[in-house]
Amino acid sequence: MDLELANFSEGTITPGTSLPNLGWDVLYEANQIPESATPAWTQVNLNPDTETAAGGIFTMAETLPVINGPYYTSSDANISNTTGFTIQARLKVITTTNSTGLDCILGVELGAGQPWGYLYFTQTNIQINEGVVTPATYTMDTTDDFHIYHFTVKNSVCRAYVDGIYRITATLNNIAGSGTLAEFGTFASGAYEHQWDYVYFSAGGAFAP
């Protein structure tokens, strides 16, 4: 779905306002499933789930217990903590394994399963809590509507914004120099449903919205 979104300077969502040009490297608009998009995303953890793309919304859902739900990666050799990284998504969490399940993810990975920076979503909050000195949590209802989540990493600092407003920060333990993968999806171990309107990322810096 094309953006009709955010007045980021005021932290409000104003229909019809254009997204600031951050020099996005990849724009996934959810007009097709990620594997069929251009460029295509790679599905990891090929456990059974339901994937649909309709009306510019990508829905991923599972009603049966799974070991690890699927997530999607896009490779970019230019990802560097020195330069910084920005990923943004508009999404709605419908349900997670339980109310506190860390099922839904958005972030960047060094490759071979080594996390660099992840933003996790439950039904009641967002969290930066993996590979960090002190976990950070912002309490909110992620199920009430679509929200714009903007996540940046530079050097050892991760920051998360919701609907254009800065909310939480955390410091990474591991500040390896370069990475390979932008990611979104789920690490669910049970039933879940999430709806994604778009996912954008840039390896050109850690940009505030």
PDB file of C-alpha atoms in Angstrom:
ATOM      1  CA  MET A   1       0.000   0.000   0.000  1.00  0.00           C
ATOM      2  CA  ASP A   2       1.361   3.419  -0.862  1.00  0.00           C
ATOM      3  CA  LEU A   3       1.971   5.684   2.093  1.00  0.00           C
ATOM      4  CA  GLU A   4      -0.608   8.206   3.239  1.00  0.00           C
ATOM      5  CA  LEU A   5       1.187   8.874   6.386  1.00  0.00           C
ATOM      6  CA  ALA A   6       3.039  10.686   8.913  1.00  0.00           C
ATOM      7  CA  ASN A   7       3.578  14.238   9.943  1.00  0.00           C
ATOM      8  CA  PHE A   8       6.726  13.199  11.765  1.00  0.00           C
ATOM      9  CA  SER A   9       7.714  16.664  12.922  1.00  0.00           C
ATOM     10  CA  GLU A  10       4.637  16.771  15.148  1.00  0.00           C
ATOM     11  CA  GLY A  11       4.468  13.061  15.921  1.00  0.00           C
ATOM     12  CA  THR A  12       0.972  12.693  14.498  1.00  0.00           C
ATOM     13  CA  ILE A  13      -0.414  10.708  11.575  1.00  0.00           C
ATOM     14  CA  THR A  14      -1.906  12.938   8.934  1.00  0.00           C
ATOM     15  CA  PRO A  15      -3.476  11.231   5.891  1.00  0.00           C
ATOM     16  CA  GLY A  16      -2.001  12.425   2.646  1.00  0.00           C
ATOM     17  CA  THR A  17       1.308  13.621   4.069  1.00  0.00           C
ATOM     18  CA  SER A  18       4.356  12.220   2.302  1.00  0.00           C
ATOM     19  CA  LEU A  19       7.030  10.244   4.087  1.00  0.00           C
ATOM     20  CA  PRO A  20      10.313  12.158   4.446  1.00  0.00           C
ATOM     21  CA  ASN A  21      12.884  11.005   1.904  1.00  0.00           C
ATOM     22  CA  LEU A  22      15.417   9.055   3.934  1.00  0.00           C
ATOM     23  CA  GLY A  23      17.027   7.396   0.937  1.00  0.00           C
ATOM     24  CA  TRP A  24      15.420   3.998   1.548  1.00  0.00           C
ATOM     25  CA  ASP A  25      17.347   1.079   0.026  1.00  0.00           C
ATOM     26  CA  VAL A  26      14.418  -1.361   0.011  1.00  0.00           C
ATOM     27  CA  LEU A  27      10.708  -0.594   0.033  1.00  0.00           C
ATOM     28  CA  TYR A  28       8.320  -3.502   0.654  1.00  0.00           C
ATOM     29  CA  GLU A  29       4.787  -2.227   0.030  1.00  0.00           C
ATOM     30  CA  ALA A  30       2.905  -5.467   0.872  1.00  0.00           C
ATOM     31  CA  ASN A  31       1.291  -5.665  -2.543  1.00  0.00           C
ATOM     32  CA  GLN A  32       2.474  -9.289  -2.695  1.00  0.00           C
ATOM     33  CA  ILE A  33       3.977 -11.762  -0.251  1.00  0.00           C
ATOM     34  CA  PRO A  34       7.609 -10.897   0.585  1.00  0.00           C
ATOM     35  CA  GLU A  35       9.065 -13.793  -1.422  1.00  0.00           C
ATOM     36  CA  SER A  36       7.371 -12.432  -4.559  1.00  0.00           C
ATOM     37  CA  ALA A  37       8.234  -8.775  -4.023  1.00  0.00           C
ATOM     38  CA  THR A  38      10.907  -6.844  -5.926  1.00  0.00           C
ATOM     39  CA  PRO A  39      13.442  -7.223  -4.512  1.00  0.00           C
ATOM     40  CA  ALA A  40      12.380 -10.560  -3.061  1.00  0.00           C
ATOM     41  CA  TRP A  41      12.774 -11.299   0.640  1.00  0.00           C
ATOM     42  CA  THR A  42      13.957 -14.707   1.839  1.00  0.00           C
ATOM     43  CA  GLN A  43      11.724 -16.687   4.184  1.00  0.00           C
ATOM     44  CA  VAL A  44      13.563 -18.294   7.098  1.00  0.00           C
ATOM     45  CA  ASN A  45      12.072 -21.056   9.273  1.00  0.00           C
ATOM     46  CA  LEU A  46       9.722 -22.596   6.756  1.00  0.00           C
ATOM     47  CA  ASN A  47       7.175 -23.701   9.323  1.00  0.00           C
ATOM     48  CA  PRO A  48       3.531 -23.823   8.276  1.00  0.00           C
ATOM     49  CA  ASP A  49       1.774 -20.489   8.366  1.00  0.00           C
ATOM     50  CA  THR A  50      -0.762 -18.553   6.366  1.00  0.00           C
ATOM     51  CA  GLU A  51       0.575 -15.784   4.164  1.00  0.00           C
ATOM     52  CA  THR A  52      -1.745 -13.469   2.272  1.00  0.00           C
ATOM     53  CA  ALA A  53      -1.265 -10.125   0.563  1.00  0.00           C
ATOM     54  CA  ALA A  54      -4.480  -8.300  -0.237  1.00  0.00           C
ATOM     55  CA  GLY A  55      -5.358  -4.632  -0.432  1.00  0.00           C
ATOM     56  CA  GLY A  56      -1.773  -3.639   0.289  1.00  0.00           C
ATOM     57  CA  ILE A  57      -1.656  -5.552   3.598  1.00  0.00           C
ATOM     58  CA  PHE A  58       0.525  -8.605   4.210  1.00  0.00           C
ATOM     59  CA  THR A  59      -0.959 -10.917   6.846  1.00  0.00           C
ATOM     60  CA  MET A  60       0.974 -13.725   8.475  1.00  0.00           C
ATOM     61  CA  ALA A  61      -0.912 -16.022  10.815  1.00  0.00           C
ATOM     62  CA  GLU A  62      -0.740 -19.424  12.484  1.00  0.00           C
ATOM     63  CA  THR A  63      -3.407 -21.182  14.515  1.00  0.00           C
ATOM     64  CA  LEU A  64      -1.373 -24.251  15.465  1.00  0.00           C
ATOM     65  CA  PRO A  65       1.697 -24.441  17.750  1.00  0.00           C
ATOM     66  CA  VAL A  66       4.985 -24.044  15.876  1.00  0.00           C
ATOM     67  CA  ILE A  67       8.611 -24.259  16.960  1.00  0.00           C
ATOM     68  CA  ASN A  68       9.688 -21.032  15.319  1.00  0.00           C
ATOM     69  CA  GLY A  69       7.483 -19.003  13.058  1.00  0.00           C
ATOM     70  CA  PRO A  70       8.840 -17.643   9.788  1.00  0.00           C
ATOM     71  CA  TYR A  71      10.617 -14.357   9.350  1.00  0.00           C
ATOM     72  CA  TYR A  72      11.854 -12.580   6.250  1.00  0.00           C
ATOM     73  CA  THR A  73      15.305 -11.245   5.438  1.00  0.00           C
ATOM     74  CA  SER A  74      16.737  -8.855   2.865  1.00  0.00           C
ATOM     75  CA  SER A  75      20.500  -8.881   2.402  1.00  0.00           C
ATOM     76  CA  ASP A  76      22.546  -5.686   2.300  1.00  0.00           C
ATOM     77  CA  ALA A  77      26.325  -5.916   2.615  1.00  0.00           C
ATOM     78  CA  ASN A  78      26.478  -2.170   3.314  1.00  0.00           C
ATOM     79  CA  ILE A  79      24.882  -2.449   6.753  1.00  0.00           C
ATOM     80  CA  SER A  80      27.387  -1.023   9.225  1.00  0.00           C
ATOM     81  CA  ASN A  81      27.054   0.072  12.822  1.00  0.00           C
ATOM     82  CA  THR A  82      29.481   2.902  12.087  1.00  0.00           C
ATOM     83  CA  THR A  83      27.235   4.341   9.382  1.00  0.00           C
ATOM     84  CA  GLY A  84      24.019   3.271  11.063  1.00  0.00           C
ATOM     85  CA  PHE A  85      20.852   1.484   9.990  1.00  0.00           C
ATOM     86  CA  THR A  86      17.182   2.472   9.846  1.00  0.00           C
ATOM     87  CA  ILE A  87      14.146   0.229   9.421  1.00  0.00           C
ATOM     88  CA  GLN A  88      10.533   1.323   9.515  1.00  0.00           C
ATOM     89  CA  ALA A  89       7.256  -0.583   9.341  1.00  0.00           C
ATOM     90  CA  ARG A  90       3.587   0.140   9.656  1.00  0.00           C
ATOM     91  CA  LEU A  91       1.934  -2.852  11.256  1.00  0.00           C
ATOM     92  CA  LYS A  92      -0.778  -4.117  13.549  1.00  0.00           C
ATOM     93  CA  VAL A  93      -0.379  -6.997  15.981  1.00  0.00           C
ATOM     94  CA  ILE A  94      -3.598  -9.015  16.087  1.00  0.00           C
ATOM     95  CA  THR A  95      -2.439 -11.655  18.538  1.00  0.00           C
ATOM     96  CA  THR A  96       0.726 -13.257  19.877  1.00  0.00           C
ATOM     97  CA  THR A  97       1.405 -16.644  21.491  1.00  0.00           C
ATOM     98  CA  ASN A  98       0.268 -15.098  24.734  1.00  0.00           C
ATOM     99  CA  SER A  99      -0.187 -11.496  25.805  1.00  0.00           C
ATOM    100  CA  THR A 100       3.531 -11.194  26.567  1.00  0.00           C
ATOM    101  CA  GLY A 101       4.897 -13.405  23.779  1.00  0.00           C
ATOM    102  CA  LEU A 102       7.863 -11.848  21.960  1.00  0.00           C
ATOM    103  CA  ASP A 103       6.539 -13.055  18.635  1.00  0.00           C
ATOM    104  CA  CYS A 104       6.836 -10.143  16.280  1.00  0.00           C
ATOM    105  CA  ILE A 105      10.227  -8.729  15.235  1.00  0.00           C
ATOM    106  CA  LEU A 106      11.760  -5.892  13.251  1.00  0.00           C
ATOM    107  CA  GLY A 107      15.489  -5.312  13.003  1.00  0.00           C
ATOM    108  CA  VAL A 108      18.867  -6.309  11.641  1.00  0.00           C
ATOM    109  CA  GLU A 109      21.064  -9.408  11.951  1.00  0.00           C
ATOM    110  CA  LEU A 110      24.741  -9.972  11.426  1.00  0.00           C
ATOM    111  CA  GLY A 111      24.029 -13.263   9.682  1.00  0.00           C
ATOM    112  CA  ALA A 112      24.127 -16.898  10.816  1.00  0.00           C
ATOM    113  CA  GLY A 113      21.586 -16.185  13.544  1.00  0.00           C
ATOM    114  CA  GLN A 114      23.648 -13.565  15.379  1.00  0.00           C
ATOM    115  CA  PRO A 115      21.416 -10.691  16.479  1.00  0.00           C
ATOM    116  CA  TRP A 116      22.574  -7.127  16.156  1.00  0.00           C
ATOM    117  CA  GLY A 117      19.487  -5.092  16.952  1.00  0.00           C
ATOM    118  CA  TYR A 118      15.876  -6.223  17.287  1.00  0.00           C
ATOM    119  CA  LEU A 119      12.642  -4.485  18.185  1.00  0.00           C
ATOM    120  CA  TYR A 120      10.130  -6.969  19.595  1.00  0.00           C
ATOM    121  CA  PHE A 121       6.351  -6.568  19.802  1.00  0.00           C
ATOM    122  CA  THR A 122       3.929  -8.101  22.278  1.00  0.00           C
ATOM    123  CA  GLN A 123       0.249  -7.263  22.561  1.00  0.00           C
ATOM    124  CA  THR A 124       0.972  -4.791  25.346  1.00  0.00           C
ATOM    125  CA  ASN A 125       4.396  -3.295  24.635  1.00  0.00           C
ATOM    126  CA  ILE A 126       7.446  -2.978  22.417  1.00  0.00           C
ATOM    127  CA  GLN A 127      10.880  -4.038  23.640  1.00  0.00           C
ATOM    128  CA  ILE A 128      14.569  -3.812  22.815  1.00  0.00           C
ATOM    129  CA  ASN A 129      15.752  -6.715  24.906  1.00  0.00           C
ATOM    130  CA  GLU A 130      18.185  -8.997  23.065  1.00  0.00           C
ATOM    131  CA  GLY A 131      21.940  -8.456  23.159  1.00  0.00           C
ATOM    132  CA  VAL A 132      21.604  -5.225  25.133  1.00  0.00           C
ATOM    133  CA  VAL A 133      23.097  -4.032  28.419  1.00  0.00           C
ATOM    134  CA  THR A 134      19.688  -3.171  29.899  1.00  0.00           C
ATOM    135  CA  PRO A 135      16.398  -4.074  28.185  1.00  0.00           C
ATOM    136  CA  ALA A 136      14.051  -1.208  27.344  1.00  0.00           C
ATOM    137  CA  THR A 137      10.254  -1.439  27.217  1.00  0.00           C
ATOM    138  CA  TYR A 138       7.534   0.952  26.130  1.00  0.00           C
ATOM    139  CA  THR A 139       4.000   0.025  27.212  1.00  0.00           C
ATOM    140  CA  MET A 140       1.317   0.449  24.556  1.00  0.00           C
ATOM    141  CA  ASP A 141      -1.538  -1.381  22.868  1.00  0.00           C
ATOM    142  CA  THR A 142      -0.077  -2.774  19.645  1.00  0.00           C
ATOM    143  CA  THR A 143      -3.425  -4.376  18.746  1.00  0.00           C
ATOM    144  CA  ASP A 144      -5.666  -1.303  18.717  1.00  0.00           C
ATOM    145  CA  ASP A 145      -4.634  -0.052  15.277  1.00  0.00           C
ATOM    146  CA  PHE A 146      -1.820   0.146  12.772  1.00  0.00           C
ATOM    147  CA  HIS A 147       1.181   2.059  14.102  1.00  0.00           C
ATOM    148  CA  ILE A 148       4.392   3.250  12.485  1.00  0.00           C
ATOM    149  CA  TYR A 149       7.441   1.733  14.161  1.00  0.00           C
ATOM    150  CA  HIS A 150      10.798   3.314  13.341  1.00  0.00           C
ATOM    151  CA  PHE A 151      13.957   1.595  14.605  1.00  0.00           C
ATOM    152  CA  THR A 152      17.545   2.789  14.311  1.00  0.00           C
ATOM    153  CA  VAL A 153      20.939   1.350  15.222  1.00  0.00           C
ATOM    154  CA  LYS A 154      24.237   3.225  15.230  1.00  0.00           C
ATOM    155  CA  ASN A 155      27.412   2.276  17.074  1.00  0.00           C
ATOM    156  CA  SER A 156      26.052   0.701  20.252  1.00  0.00           C
ATOM    157  CA  VAL A 157      22.790   2.656  20.418  1.00  0.00           C
ATOM    158  CA  CYS A 158      19.335   1.361  19.411  1.00  0.00           C
ATOM    159  CA  ARG A 159      16.368   3.734  19.363  1.00  0.00           C
ATOM    160  CA  ALA A 160      12.685   3.080  18.771  1.00  0.00           C
ATOM    161  CA  TYR A 161       9.998   5.572  17.743  1.00  0.00           C
ATOM    162  CA  VAL A 162       6.245   5.028  17.572  1.00  0.00           C
ATOM    163  CA  ASP A 163       4.148   7.170  15.236  1.00  0.00           C
ATOM    164  CA  GLY A 164       7.005   9.626  14.926  1.00  0.00           C
ATOM    165  CA  ILE A 165       7.629   9.999  18.671  1.00  0.00           C
ATOM    166  CA  TYR A 166      10.851   8.785  20.338  1.00  0.00           C
ATOM    167  CA  ARG A 167      10.022   6.167  22.970  1.00  0.00           C
ATOM    168  CA  ILE A 168      12.941   3.951  24.089  1.00  0.00           C
ATOM    169  CA  THR A 169      16.665   3.370  23.685  1.00  0.00           C
ATOM    170  CA  ALA A 170      19.050   0.573  24.607  1.00  0.00           C
ATOM    171  CA  THR A 171      22.800  -0.047  24.407  1.00  0.00           C
ATOM    172  CA  LEU A 172      24.100  -3.105  22.567  1.00  0.00           C
ATOM    173  CA  ASN A 173      26.623  -5.519  24.038  1.00  0.00           C
ATOM    174  CA  ASN A 174      27.888  -6.443  20.583  1.00  0.00           C
ATOM    175  CA  ILE A 175      28.862  -3.631  18.222  1.00  0.00           C
ATOM    176  CA  ALA A 176      30.311  -5.666  15.372  1.00  0.00           C
ATOM    177  CA  GLY A 177      31.327  -3.554  12.414  1.00  0.00           C
ATOM    178  CA  SER A 178      29.042  -4.780   9.660  1.00  0.00           C
ATOM    179  CA  GLY A 179      25.944  -6.849   9.090  1.00  0.00           C
ATOM    180  CA  THR A 180      24.070  -8.486   6.309  1.00  0.00           C
ATOM    181  CA  LEU A 181      20.343  -8.824   6.916  1.00  0.00           C
ATOM    182  CA  ALA A 182      17.313  -6.637   7.508  1.00  0.00           C
ATOM    183  CA  GLU A 183      14.496  -8.672   9.074  1.00  0.00           C
ATOM    184  CA  PHE A 184      10.819  -8.705   9.916  1.00  0.00           C
ATOM    185  CA  GLY A 185       8.342 -11.399  10.858  1.00  0.00           C
ATOM    186  CA  THR A 186       7.963 -13.652  13.863  1.00  0.00           C
ATOM    187  CA  PHE A 187       9.835 -15.954  16.217  1.00  0.00           C
ATOM    188  CA  ALA A 188       6.509 -17.303  17.479  1.00  0.00           C
ATOM    189  CA  SER A 189       6.221 -20.626  19.285  1.00  0.00           C
ATOM    190  CA  GLY A 190       2.438 -20.691  19.163  1.00  0.00           C
ATOM    191  CA  ALA A 191      -0.551 -19.097  17.470  1.00  0.00           C
ATOM    192  CA  TYR A 192      -0.095 -15.546  16.163  1.00  0.00           C
ATOM    193  CA  GLU A 193      -1.365 -13.054  13.621  1.00  0.00           C
ATOM    194  CA  HIS A 194       0.270  -9.823  12.408  1.00  0.00           C
ATOM    195  CA  GLN A 195      -0.625  -7.453   9.596  1.00  0.00           C
ATOM    196  CA  TRP A 196       2.077  -5.455   7.779  1.00  0.00           C
ATOM    197  CA  ASP A 197       1.349  -2.413   5.632  1.00  0.00           C
ATOM    198  CA  TYR A 198       4.949  -1.775   4.611  1.00  0.00           C
ATOM    199  CA  VAL A 199       8.583  -2.345   5.605  1.00  0.00           C
ATOM    200  CA  TYR A 200      11.336   0.071   4.513  1.00  0.00           C
ATOM    201  CA  PHE A 201      15.013   0.036   5.380  1.00  0.00           C
ATOM    202  CA  SER A 202      18.179   1.994   4.722  1.00  0.00           C
ATOM    203  CA  ALA A 203      21.825   1.124   5.327  1.00  0.00           C
ATOM    204  CA  GLY A 204      22.697   4.776   4.795  1.00  0.00           C
ATOM    205  CA  GLY A 205      22.447   5.920   8.409  1.00  0.00           C
ATOM    206  CA  ALA A 206      20.428   6.000  11.608  1.00  0.00           C
ATOM    207  CA  PHE A 207      17.758   8.569  10.737  1.00  0.00           C
ATOM    208  CA  ALA A 208      15.282   9.991  13.202  1.00  0.00           C
ATOM    209  CA  PRO A 209      11.778  10.186  11.726  1.00  0.00           C
TER     210      PRO A 209
END
